[in-house]
């Protein structure tokens, strides 16, 4: 019962936060420029058509009535239509959701792998403090921290191209004629026949997953190491050791669970940042995800698409933080009781 009340309380807090966030996003998007500038510069567009579009978008109203009109439509599933040339009158909802699905598949896999490896390496480095394993893990983490993500992506792409060329020269291309490691989006892959699924989800996802995973792994491993060291020096851990408990039991039963709490916080914050900041990775590997969609929307002042993008990202961040809050309650019951 305490857990249910805890969840409902967190949900009650999340809803007004989301409403305030959508209003601020709406105000900022409204100030980015004239969404009808491209239409006005087109000689083929009549003044009547432009006025009709302005009325449809609510541009003839002040900002507050426009927001509540947009919000009422949004919560009922009407996300509006795109006003960009070439996409005019195209529904925003399927466009944004298609891009979100692409990015979500990429980010979820990368973040889960980074979290698992980061926690594992962080725990080992803390338990084996000042050992060769600790020094290697520390050096690798700082090396990855110092490299911008576009640098990691470009380096991986270059060496993948060279590897594919070497494999092709040996006559070892896969059964579908695709290169082993894809350096572009999986949309152009031949997925028919045996090995198609493997080619898509390993060959195409490998490089962008590694690019996103690299810096996240460095952060998770360092936080886990620091948190684990602090927990291992806590009084209750010393007491457990003094009782003669096995070292593995002390580490995993008493120390590990509490040491996960700071990393859970980092994961919830980092997930939203990676989800909204995958623009560079998607650009390098030519993925049609949220990054490319945002760039196109900003370039063309497509306010409806921008609002759909921002609200979806904001909702994802709130959900990630809500999951983190629930994890706090599972890891430490005292949190949900309080």
Tab-separated table of N, CA and C in Angstrom, residues 6 10 115 119 123 220 223-228 230-231 236 254-270 320-321 323-336:
chain	number	residue	atom	x	y	z
A	6	UNK	N	3.014	5.986	-2.787
A	6	UNK	CA	4.250	6.628	-3.242
A	6	UNK	C	4.188	6.905	-4.744
A	10	UNK	N	3.998	10.622	-6.674
A	10	UNK	CA	4.956	11.039	-7.700
A	10	UNK	C	4.258	11.427	-8.987
A	115	UNK	N	24.892	1.099	-18.745
A	115	UNK	CA	24.610	0.991	-17.309
A	115	UNK	C	25.126	-0.329	-16.743
A	119	UNK	N	28.200	-0.209	-14.153
A	119	UNK	CA	28.025	-0.671	-12.768
A	119	UNK	C	28.984	-1.814	-12.464
A	123	UNK	N	31.937	-1.390	-9.685
A	123	UNK	CA	31.991	-2.228	-8.478
A	123	UNK	C	33.332	-2.933	-8.375
A	220	UNK	N	28.863	6.295	-15.714
A	220	UNK	CA	28.298	5.307	-14.793
A	220	UNK	C	29.383	4.586	-14.000
A	223	UNK	N	30.822	7.026	-11.279
A	223	UNK	CA	29.866	7.251	-10.190
A	223	UNK	C	29.702	5.997	-9.344
A	224	UNK	N	29.641	4.848	-10.007
A	224	UNK	CA	29.470	3.600	-9.256
A	224	UNK	C	30.687	3.320	-8.380
A	225	UNK	N	31.866	3.587	-8.905
A	225	UNK	CA	33.087	3.370	-8.111
A	225	UNK	C	33.092	4.266	-6.880
A	226	UNK	N	32.798	5.573	-7.084
A	226	UNK	CA	32.811	6.509	-5.958
A	226	UNK	C	31.741	6.153	-4.930
A	227	UNK	N	30.550	5.804	-5.403
A	227	UNK	CA	29.468	5.450	-4.487
A	227	UNK	C	29.778	4.160	-3.740
A	228	UNK	N	30.358	3.208	-4.442
A	228	UNK	CA	30.682	1.926	-3.817
A	228	UNK	C	31.770	2.102	-2.760
A	230	UNK	N	32.357	4.777	-0.987
A	230	UNK	CA	31.754	5.444	0.171
A	230	UNK	C	30.934	4.460	0.996
A	231	UNK	N	30.203	3.586	0.311
A	231	UNK	CA	29.372	2.612	1.023
A	231	UNK	C	30.219	1.570	1.746
A	236	UNK	N	27.793	0.515	8.909
A	236	UNK	CA	27.051	-0.747	8.888
A	236	UNK	C	27.781	-1.828	8.098
A	254	UNK	N	24.851	-5.990	1.393
A	254	UNK	CA	24.803	-4.801	2.240
A	254	UNK	C	25.265	-3.530	1.527
A	255	UNK	N	26.292	-3.610	0.704
A	255	UNK	CA	26.874	-2.398	0.117
A	255	UNK	C	26.301	-2.070	-1.266
A	256	UNK	N	26.168	-3.067	-2.108
A	256	UNK	CA	25.826	-2.833	-3.516
A	256	UNK	C	24.489	-2.130	-3.689
A	257	UNK	N	23.485	-2.553	-2.944
A	257	UNK	CA	22.135	-2.003	-3.113
A	257	UNK	C	22.090	-0.504	-2.832
A	258	UNK	N	22.702	-0.075	-1.727
A	258	UNK	CA	22.722	1.350	-1.402
A	258	UNK	C	23.612	2.134	-2.354
A	259	UNK	N	24.659	1.504	-2.861
A	259	UNK	CA	25.567	2.186	-3.780
A	259	UNK	C	24.924	2.454	-5.131
A	260	UNK	N	23.818	1.783	-5.439
A	260	UNK	CA	23.136	1.973	-6.722
A	260	UNK	C	22.298	3.245	-6.772
A	261	UNK	N	21.957	3.812	-5.618
A	261	UNK	CA	21.036	4.950	-5.595
A	261	UNK	C	21.589	6.157	-6.362
A	262	UNK	N	22.833	6.617	-6.131
A	262	UNK	CA	23.353	7.745	-6.921
A	262	UNK	C	23.428	7.449	-8.416
A	263	UNK	N	23.737	6.208	-8.780
A	263	UNK	CA	23.825	5.845	-10.191
A	263	UNK	C	22.438	5.852	-10.825
A	264	UNK	N	21.423	5.471	-10.055
A	264	UNK	CA	20.046	5.538	-10.549
A	264	UNK	C	19.651	6.971	-10.875
A	265	UNK	N	20.045	7.908	-10.022
A	265	UNK	CA	19.797	9.326	-10.287
A	265	UNK	C	20.482	9.768	-11.564
A	266	UNK	N	21.741	9.401	-11.711
A	266	UNK	CA	22.499	9.771	-12.908
A	266	UNK	C	21.865	9.180	-14.157
A	267	UNK	N	21.425	7.937	-14.086
A	267	UNK	CA	20.829	7.274	-15.246
A	267	UNK	C	19.558	7.999	-15.694
A	268	UNK	N	18.706	8.388	-14.747
A	268	UNK	CA	17.463	9.064	-15.110
A	268	UNK	C	17.728	10.411	-15.775
A	269	UNK	N	18.711	11.137	-15.283
A	269	UNK	CA	19.060	12.431	-15.880
A	269	UNK	C	19.745	12.231	-17.230
A	270	UNK	N	20.663	11.283	-17.265
A	270	UNK	CA	21.448	11.072	-18.478
A	270	UNK	C	20.594	10.514	-19.613
A	320	UNK	N	11.332	9.000	-17.118
A	320	UNK	CA	12.607	8.455	-16.645
A	320	UNK	C	12.845	8.814	-15.182
A	321	UNK	N	12.517	10.046	-14.804
A	321	UNK	CA	12.676	10.451	-13.402
A	321	UNK	C	11.675	9.746	-12.496
A	323	UNK	N	10.515	6.707	-13.007
A	323	UNK	CA	11.048	5.352	-12.835
A	323	UNK	C	12.191	5.363	-11.813
A	324	UNK	N	13.023	6.414	-11.871
A	324	UNK	CA	14.112	6.523	-10.898
A	324	UNK	C	13.563	6.659	-9.476
A	325	UNK	N	12.493	7.448	-9.313
A	325	UNK	CA	11.872	7.582	-7.990
A	325	UNK	C	11.356	6.242	-7.480
A	326	UNK	N	10.769	5.471	-8.396
A	326	UNK	CA	10.270	4.147	-8.002
A	326	UNK	C	11.424	3.227	-7.618
A	327	UNK	N	12.536	3.344	-8.349
A	327	UNK	CA	13.700	2.534	-8.019
A	327	UNK	C	14.267	2.905	-6.651
A	328	UNK	N	14.208	4.198	-6.298
A	328	UNK	CA	14.650	4.597	-4.957
A	328	UNK	C	13.847	3.854	-3.901
A	329	UNK	N	12.513	3.803	-4.117
A	329	UNK	CA	11.651	3.134	-3.150
A	329	UNK	C	11.925	1.646	-3.043
A	330	UNK	N	12.362	1.034	-4.151
A	330	UNK	CA	12.684	-0.396	-4.135
A	330	UNK	C	14.038	-0.628	-3.474
A	331	UNK	N	15.019	0.208	-3.810
A	331	UNK	CA	16.365	0.040	-3.262
A	331	UNK	C	16.432	0.388	-1.786
A	332	UNK	N	15.667	1.401	-1.374
A	332	UNK	CA	15.677	1.811	0.032
A	332	UNK	C	14.234	2.083	0.468
A	333	UNK	N	13.587	1.131	1.112
A	333	UNK	CA	12.177	1.303	1.525
A	333	UNK	C	11.934	2.520	2.385
A	334	UNK	N	12.966	3.021	3.075
A	334	UNK	CA	12.773	4.191	3.928
A	334	UNK	C	12.362	5.418	3.117
A	335	UNK	N	12.744	5.454	1.828
A	335	UNK	CA	12.414	6.600	0.964
A	335	UNK	C	10.923	6.672	0.714
A	336	UNK	N	10.303	5.521	0.347
A	336	UNK	CA	8.869	5.555	0.054
A	336	UNK	C	8.028	5.731	1.315
